[in-house]
Tab-separated table of C-alpha atoms in Angstrom:
chain	number	residue	atom	x	y	z
A	1426	UNK	CA	17.247	259.163	9.343
A	1427	UNK	CA	19.166	262.082	10.790
A	1428	UNK	CA	22.140	263.941	9.390
A	1429	UNK	CA	24.265	266.899	10.499
A	1430	UNK	CA	24.824	269.951	8.358
A	1431	UNK	CA	26.920	273.051	9.038
A	1432	UNK	CA	24.740	276.181	8.934
A	1433	UNK	CA	27.029	278.865	10.394
A	1434	UNK	CA	30.671	279.178	11.461
A	1435	UNK	CA	31.212	276.510	14.118
A	1436	UNK	CA	27.546	275.531	14.276
A	1437	UNK	CA	25.714	272.480	12.916
A	1438	UNK	CA	22.090	271.441	12.973
A	1439	UNK	CA	20.488	268.013	12.875
A	1440	UNK	CA	18.005	267.358	10.070
A	1441	UNK	CA	15.604	264.418	10.062
A	1442	UNK	CA	14.401	262.888	6.791
A	1443	UNK	CA	12.800	259.632	5.675
A	1444	UNK	CA	15.025	256.689	4.741
A	1445	UNK	CA	15.338	256.057	1.012
A	1446	UNK	CA	16.352	252.855	-0.785
A	1447	UNK	CA	19.865	252.644	-2.265
A	1448	UNK	CA	20.243	253.152	-5.993
A	1449	UNK	CA	21.672	250.686	-8.515
A	1450	UNK	CA	25.150	249.590	-7.511
A	1451	UNK	CA	24.771	251.142	-4.062
A	1452	UNK	CA	24.221	249.885	-0.528
A	1453	UNK	CA	22.677	251.697	2.403
A	1454	UNK	CA	25.143	251.690	5.280
A	1455	UNK	CA	24.073	252.434	8.844
A	1456	UNK	CA	26.842	254.494	10.395
A	1457	UNK	CA	28.641	252.959	13.365
A	1458	UNK	CA	31.482	255.491	13.512
A	1459	UNK	CA	32.626	258.463	11.463
A	1460	UNK	CA	35.945	260.148	12.096
A	1461	UNK	CA	36.266	263.924	12.390
A	1462	UNK	CA	39.083	264.941	10.052
A	1463	UNK	CA	41.220	268.041	10.482
A	1464	UNK	CA	40.949	268.642	6.720
A	1465	UNK	CA	37.276	269.599	7.233
A	1466	UNK	CA	37.818	271.764	10.317
A	1467	UNK	CA	38.116	274.941	8.247
A	1468	UNK	CA	34.849	274.215	6.386
A	1469	UNK	CA	33.150	273.895	9.789
A	1470	UNK	CA	34.821	276.832	11.566
A	1471	UNK	CA	34.639	279.317	8.654
A	1472	UNK	CA	31.413	278.201	7.025
A	1473	UNK	CA	29.766	280.528	4.520
A	1474	UNK	CA	26.856	280.037	2.145
A	1475	UNK	CA	24.232	277.288	2.107
A	1476	UNK	CA	24.235	274.379	4.591
A	1477	UNK	CA	27.126	271.974	4.101
A	1478	UNK	CA	27.329	268.288	4.974
A	1479	UNK	CA	30.674	266.864	6.058
A	1480	UNK	CA	32.267	263.567	7.082
A	1481	UNK	CA	34.209	261.062	4.977
A	1482	UNK	CA	35.747	258.529	7.388
A	1483	UNK	CA	33.083	255.825	7.675
A	1484	UNK	CA	32.645	252.529	9.455
A	1485	UNK	CA	29.186	251.006	9.221
A	1486	UNK	CA	26.960	248.005	8.679
A	1487	UNK	CA	25.050	247.284	5.495
A	1488	UNK	CA	21.282	247.629	5.844
A	1489	UNK	CA	20.023	247.265	2.268
A	1490	UNK	CA	21.330	246.431	-1.205
A	1491	UNK	CA	20.574	248.270	-4.426
A	1492	UNK	CA	19.999	246.562	-7.750
A	1493	UNK	CA	23.056	244.900	-9.250
A	1494	UNK	CA	24.950	244.524	-5.973
A	1495	UNK	CA	26.399	241.065	-5.362
A	1496	UNK	CA	28.602	239.499	-2.716
A	1497	UNK	CA	27.348	241.694	0.136
A	1498	UNK	CA	24.642	240.953	2.704
A	1499	UNK	CA	22.730	243.035	5.246
A	1500	UNK	CA	24.685	242.915	8.494
A	1501	UNK	CA	28.138	243.020	6.879
A	1502	UNK	CA	30.475	245.500	8.613
A	1503	UNK	CA	32.220	247.713	6.087
A	1504	UNK	CA	34.524	250.668	5.673
A	1505	UNK	CA	35.684	252.651	2.691
A	1506	UNK	CA	35.007	255.868	0.864
A	1507	UNK	CA	31.697	257.546	1.656
A	1508	UNK	CA	30.594	261.155	1.945
A	1509	UNK	CA	28.848	262.913	3.625
A	1510	UNK	CA	29.140	260.513	6.546
A	1511	UNK	CA	27.914	262.544	9.550
A	1512	UNK	CA	24.552	260.822	9.369
A	1513	UNK	CA	22.665	257.842	10.722
A	1514	UNK	CA	22.966	256.187	7.307
A	1515	UNK	CA	24.565	256.890	3.940
A	1516	UNK	CA	24.264	255.459	0.423
A	1517	UNK	CA	27.630	254.231	-0.829
A	1518	UNK	CA	28.725	252.604	-4.106
A	1519	UNK	CA	29.384	248.969	-3.230
A	1520	UNK	CA	32.679	249.158	-5.141
A	1521	UNK	CA	33.930	251.774	-2.645
A	1522	UNK	CA	33.682	249.427	0.354
A	1523	UNK	CA	35.676	246.595	1.904
A	1524	UNK	CA	34.822	244.301	4.829
A	1525	UNK	CA	36.065	245.194	8.319
A	1526	UNK	CA	38.162	242.448	9.948
A	1527	UNK	CA	36.376	240.755	12.840
A	1528	UNK	CA	39.080	241.718	15.358
A	1529	UNK	CA	38.770	245.481	14.696
A	1530	UNK	CA	36.316	247.549	16.815
A	1531	UNK	CA	33.859	249.832	15.034
A	1532	UNK	CA	35.479	253.129	16.036
A	1533	UNK	CA	38.941	251.881	15.045
A	1534	UNK	CA	38.041	250.785	11.507
A	1535	UNK	CA	38.207	254.142	9.737
A	1536	UNK	CA	39.203	253.100	6.249
A	1537	UNK	CA	39.724	256.398	4.435
A	1538	UNK	CA	42.572	257.790	6.582
A	1539	UNK	CA	44.105	254.322	6.776
A	1540	UNK	CA	44.167	254.144	2.980
A	1541	UNK	CA	45.713	257.619	2.703
A	1542	UNK	CA	48.624	256.672	4.955
A	1543	UNK	CA	49.283	253.290	3.340
A	1544	UNK	CA	49.155	254.897	-0.117
A	1545	UNK	CA	51.614	257.613	0.916
A	1546	UNK	CA	54.140	255.161	2.304
A	1547	UNK	CA	53.739	252.834	-0.675
A	1548	UNK	CA	55.395	255.588	-2.727
A	1549	UNK	CA	58.490	255.560	-0.524
A	1550	UNK	CA	61.360	253.136	-1.185
A	1551	UNK	CA	61.084	251.583	2.276
A	1552	UNK	CA	63.354	248.585	2.831
A	1553	UNK	CA	64.887	246.703	5.775
A	1554	UNK	CA	67.834	248.387	7.429
A	1555	UNK	CA	66.969	251.971	6.534
A	1556	UNK	CA	66.886	255.031	8.752
A	1557	UNK	CA	63.333	256.416	8.748
A	1558	UNK	CA	61.757	259.443	10.415
A	1559	UNK	CA	58.102	260.417	10.715
A	1560	UNK	CA	57.679	264.154	11.348
A	1561	UNK	CA	54.275	264.849	12.909
A	1562	UNK	CA	52.772	262.256	15.249
A	1563	UNK	CA	49.108	263.140	14.980
A	1564	UNK	CA	46.509	260.554	14.000
A	1565	UNK	CA	47.956	260.007	10.520
A	1566	UNK	CA	51.574	260.146	11.653
A	1567	UNK	CA	51.028	257.490	14.304
A	1568	UNK	CA	49.471	255.227	11.672
A	1569	UNK	CA	52.511	255.914	9.487
A	1570	UNK	CA	54.856	254.845	12.297
A	1571	UNK	CA	53.154	251.444	12.335
A	1572	UNK	CA	53.302	251.038	8.555
A	1573	UNK	CA	56.966	252.042	8.479
A	1574	UNK	CA	57.811	249.668	11.344
A	1575	UNK	CA	56.530	246.783	9.238
A	1576	UNK	CA	59.385	247.372	6.778
A	1577	UNK	CA	62.025	246.552	9.425
A	1578	UNK	CA	63.960	249.831	9.492
A	1579	UNK	CA	67.244	249.902	11.377
A	1580	UNK	CA	66.151	253.146	13.032
A	1581	UNK	CA	62.644	254.631	13.210
A	1582	UNK	CA	62.292	258.054	14.817
A	1583	UNK	CA	59.076	259.929	15.537
A	1584	UNK	CA	59.112	263.732	15.858
A	1585	UNK	CA	56.423	265.881	17.484
A	1586	UNK	CA	56.224	268.744	20.009
A	1587	UNK	CA	53.425	267.101	22.055
A	1588	UNK	CA	54.527	264.783	24.877
A	1589	UNK	CA	51.396	262.607	24.869
A	1590	UNK	CA	51.731	261.604	21.214
A	1591	UNK	CA	55.459	261.001	21.630
A	1592	UNK	CA	54.522	258.686	24.509
A	1593	UNK	CA	52.274	256.640	22.179
A	1594	UNK	CA	54.826	256.175	19.400
A	1595	UNK	CA	57.239	253.625	20.991
A	1596	UNK	CA	54.461	251.087	21.593
A	1597	UNK	CA	53.486	251.477	17.925
A	1598	UNK	CA	56.969	250.758	16.580
A	1599	UNK	CA	59.148	253.858	16.959
A	1600	UNK	CA	62.675	253.231	18.231
A	1601	UNK	CA	63.096	256.830	19.366
A	1602	UNK	CA	60.997	259.961	19.775
A	1603	UNK	CA	62.047	263.579	20.020
A	1604	UNK	CA	60.817	267.147	19.832
A	1605	UNK	CA	61.330	269.238	16.675
A	1606	UNK	CA	64.074	271.137	18.511
A	1607	UNK	CA	65.854	267.905	19.350
A	1608	UNK	CA	65.373	266.610	15.798
A	1609	UNK	CA	67.076	269.707	14.406
A	1610	UNK	CA	70.261	268.426	16.022
A	1611	UNK	CA	70.062	265.042	14.277
A	1612	UNK	CA	71.258	266.536	10.964
A	1613	UNK	CA	70.454	265.016	7.580
A	1614	UNK	CA	70.851	261.335	8.252
A	1615	UNK	CA	67.591	259.605	7.270
A	1616	UNK	CA	67.017	257.557	4.127
A	1617	UNK	CA	63.255	258.194	4.178
A	1618	UNK	CA	61.464	261.055	5.938
A	1619	UNK	CA	57.665	261.200	5.926
A	1620	UNK	CA	56.088	264.558	6.786
A	1621	UNK	CA	52.612	264.548	8.349
A	1622	UNK	CA	52.447	267.982	9.980
A	1623	UNK	CA	50.732	269.995	7.259
A	1624	UNK	CA	52.806	272.963	8.453
A	1625	UNK	CA	55.570	274.943	6.793
A	1626	UNK	CA	57.934	274.460	9.747
A	1627	UNK	CA	57.315	270.719	9.801
A	1628	UNK	CA	57.973	270.426	6.089
A	1629	UNK	CA	61.237	272.356	6.427
A	1630	UNK	CA	62.385	270.161	9.301
A	1631	UNK	CA	61.519	267.026	7.347
A	1632	UNK	CA	63.613	268.234	4.426
A	1633	UNK	CA	66.539	269.005	6.710
A	1634	UNK	CA	66.512	265.427	8.036
A	1635	UNK	CA	66.836	263.661	4.669
A	1636	UNK	CA	70.244	262.252	3.799
A	1637	UNK	CA	71.933	262.541	0.411
A	1638	UNK	CA	69.915	260.713	-2.256
A	1639	UNK	CA	67.213	259.990	0.310
A	1640	UNK	CA	63.446	260.432	-0.049
A	1641	UNK	CA	61.174	263.118	1.370
A	1642	UNK	CA	57.495	262.136	1.306
A	1643	UNK	CA	55.116	265.096	1.665
A	1644	UNK	CA	52.066	263.373	3.157
A	1645	UNK	CA	50.666	266.117	5.386
A	1646	UNK	CA	47.663	268.133	4.190
A	1647	UNK	CA	48.851	271.674	3.451
A	1648	UNK	CA	45.865	274.011	3.187
A	1649	UNK	CA	47.060	277.425	4.302
A	1650	UNK	CA	49.252	279.046	1.717
A	1651	UNK	CA	52.476	278.462	-0.233
A	1652	UNK	CA	55.277	276.216	0.914
A	1653	UNK	CA	59.012	276.522	0.290
A	1654	UNK	CA	61.616	273.794	-0.070
A	1655	UNK	CA	65.320	274.576	0.230
A	1656	UNK	CA	67.203	274.234	-3.060
A	1657	UNK	CA	69.813	272.409	-0.985
A	1658	UNK	CA	67.540	269.358	-1.338
A	1659	UNK	CA	68.304	269.415	-5.069
A	1660	UNK	CA	72.045	269.542	-4.448
A	1661	UNK	CA	71.732	266.623	-2.015
A	1662	UNK	CA	69.959	264.563	-4.682
A	1663	UNK	CA	66.811	264.198	-2.565
A	1664	UNK	CA	63.750	262.648	-4.209
A	1665	UNK	CA	60.552	264.473	-3.240
A	1666	UNK	CA	57.411	262.341	-3.277
A	1667	UNK	CA	53.806	263.507	-3.242
A	1668	UNK	CA	52.034	261.218	-0.778
A	1669	UNK	CA	48.519	262.006	-2.023
A	1670	UNK	CA	46.519	260.165	-4.662
A	1671	UNK	CA	42.974	260.851	-5.792
A	1672	UNK	CA	42.897	257.702	-7.922
A	1673	UNK	CA	40.333	255.305	-6.445
A	1674	UNK	CA	42.023	252.137	-7.683
A	1675	UNK	CA	45.191	253.069	-5.832
A	1676	UNK	CA	43.416	254.065	-2.637
A	1677	UNK	CA	41.282	250.913	-2.672
A	1678	UNK	CA	44.441	248.818	-3.005
A	1679	UNK	CA	45.975	250.765	-0.128
A	1680	UNK	CA	42.852	250.247	1.990
A	1681	UNK	CA	42.945	246.520	1.295
A	1682	UNK	CA	46.565	246.382	2.464
A	1683	UNK	CA	45.827	248.474	5.558
A	1684	UNK	CA	42.930	246.220	6.570
A	1685	UNK	CA	45.194	243.196	6.082
A	1686	UNK	CA	47.690	244.729	8.496
A	1687	UNK	CA	44.854	245.289	10.980
A	1688	UNK	CA	43.648	241.697	10.609
A	1689	UNK	CA	47.224	240.475	11.161
A	1690	UNK	CA	47.485	242.602	14.350
A	1691	UNK	CA	50.300	244.649	12.799
A	1692	UNK	CA	48.402	247.950	12.842
A	1693	UNK	CA	45.759	249.395	15.154
A	1694	UNK	CA	43.864	252.647	15.537
A	1695	UNK	CA	42.488	251.755	18.965
A	1696	UNK	CA	44.912	253.811	21.121
A	1697	UNK	CA	44.511	256.757	18.711
A	1698	UNK	CA	40.726	257.096	19.157
A	1699	UNK	CA	40.827	259.227	22.276
A	1700	UNK	CA	37.436	260.986	22.150
A	1701	UNK	CA	33.938	260.157	20.925
A	1702	UNK	CA	30.762	262.218	20.537
A	1703	UNK	CA	27.216	261.398	19.376
A	1704	UNK	CA	25.926	262.836	16.108
A	1705	UNK	CA	24.088	265.708	17.776
A	1706	UNK	CA	27.345	266.836	19.424
A	1707	UNK	CA	29.513	266.891	16.298
A	1708	UNK	CA	30.329	270.561	16.969
A	1709	UNK	CA	31.941	269.589	20.248
A	1710	UNK	CA	34.064	267.082	18.367
A	1711	UNK	CA	35.232	269.684	15.847
A	1712	UNK	CA	35.964	272.041	18.720
A	1713	UNK	CA	38.599	269.653	20.040
A	1714	UNK	CA	40.926	270.769	17.235
A	1715	UNK	CA	41.077	274.197	18.866
A	1716	UNK	CA	40.600	273.216	22.512
A	1717	UNK	CA	43.081	270.306	22.431
A	1718	UNK	CA	41.830	268.530	25.575
A	1719	UNK	CA	44.430	266.465	27.440
A	1720	UNK	CA	45.488	263.400	25.499
A	1721	UNK	CA	43.593	264.356	22.341
A	1722	UNK	CA	44.521	262.558	19.121
A	1723	UNK	CA	41.285	261.699	17.278
A	1724	UNK	CA	37.563	262.190	17.821
A	1725	UNK	CA	34.971	259.903	16.273
A	1726	UNK	CA	31.230	260.450	15.910
A	1727	UNK	CA	29.545	257.255	17.096
A	1728	UNK	CA	26.059	255.812	16.645
A	1729	UNK	CA	23.426	256.359	19.294
């Protein structure tokens, strides 16, 4: 079995070790696809200290069962919560996995980010007839557009500076798309605004768009310093929601719902998987976050 580990800033190495049997309650999953997440880009680009293994967005097929595992069989395709996943195979608690619907391709069955988005939007009071905006149309934001569209909003607007992601959003359920500059002219008229930029400017814009007594969901991953929210949100009666949950029961429930939407052909990651690399080229995949090749949305490490 091979796995990738980061050994220096922006540089990984491939290590080969013998396969080991899964422990009690675990299964060994052969990796079919593992998404490269922007939340780990800093750990790769600014690595210090001993070698570090990354990867947490897994799709795979069960190879072996540990003691006390029931209901699964070798050959079952699965997704869920597994780390570190940049490897040929990984041991995963069986309770952290769910089956992949038959209609979903391997590279488009990344359960962990799907669960994060569904969980975030489950905290918003989405209902038919509302005005909804998604600020930030990256990989997660474009999933959020699809989840929000399923709640039958009267108006669903996607906001992003990049033309190619704005071009994707209408086919995924957005009624309108606009740049951040154009959105600034929309004023505060949205019942629910979901922020997926992870940037201070994006968070400010999202707050500006919320109507009186509306909801602002902070779902982007903010890793680079303090954030400020205008006290005007308080005077407008805005409810601010944290879109993140580290509680496994909640995220498993969200993953189950997300996979149901995929099985029902109401949600897809297929047009969002724009680049793939093999395991021994994981550094090239991470480099896409800086290089931003044309059309880039998401890179996945694939088997082979």
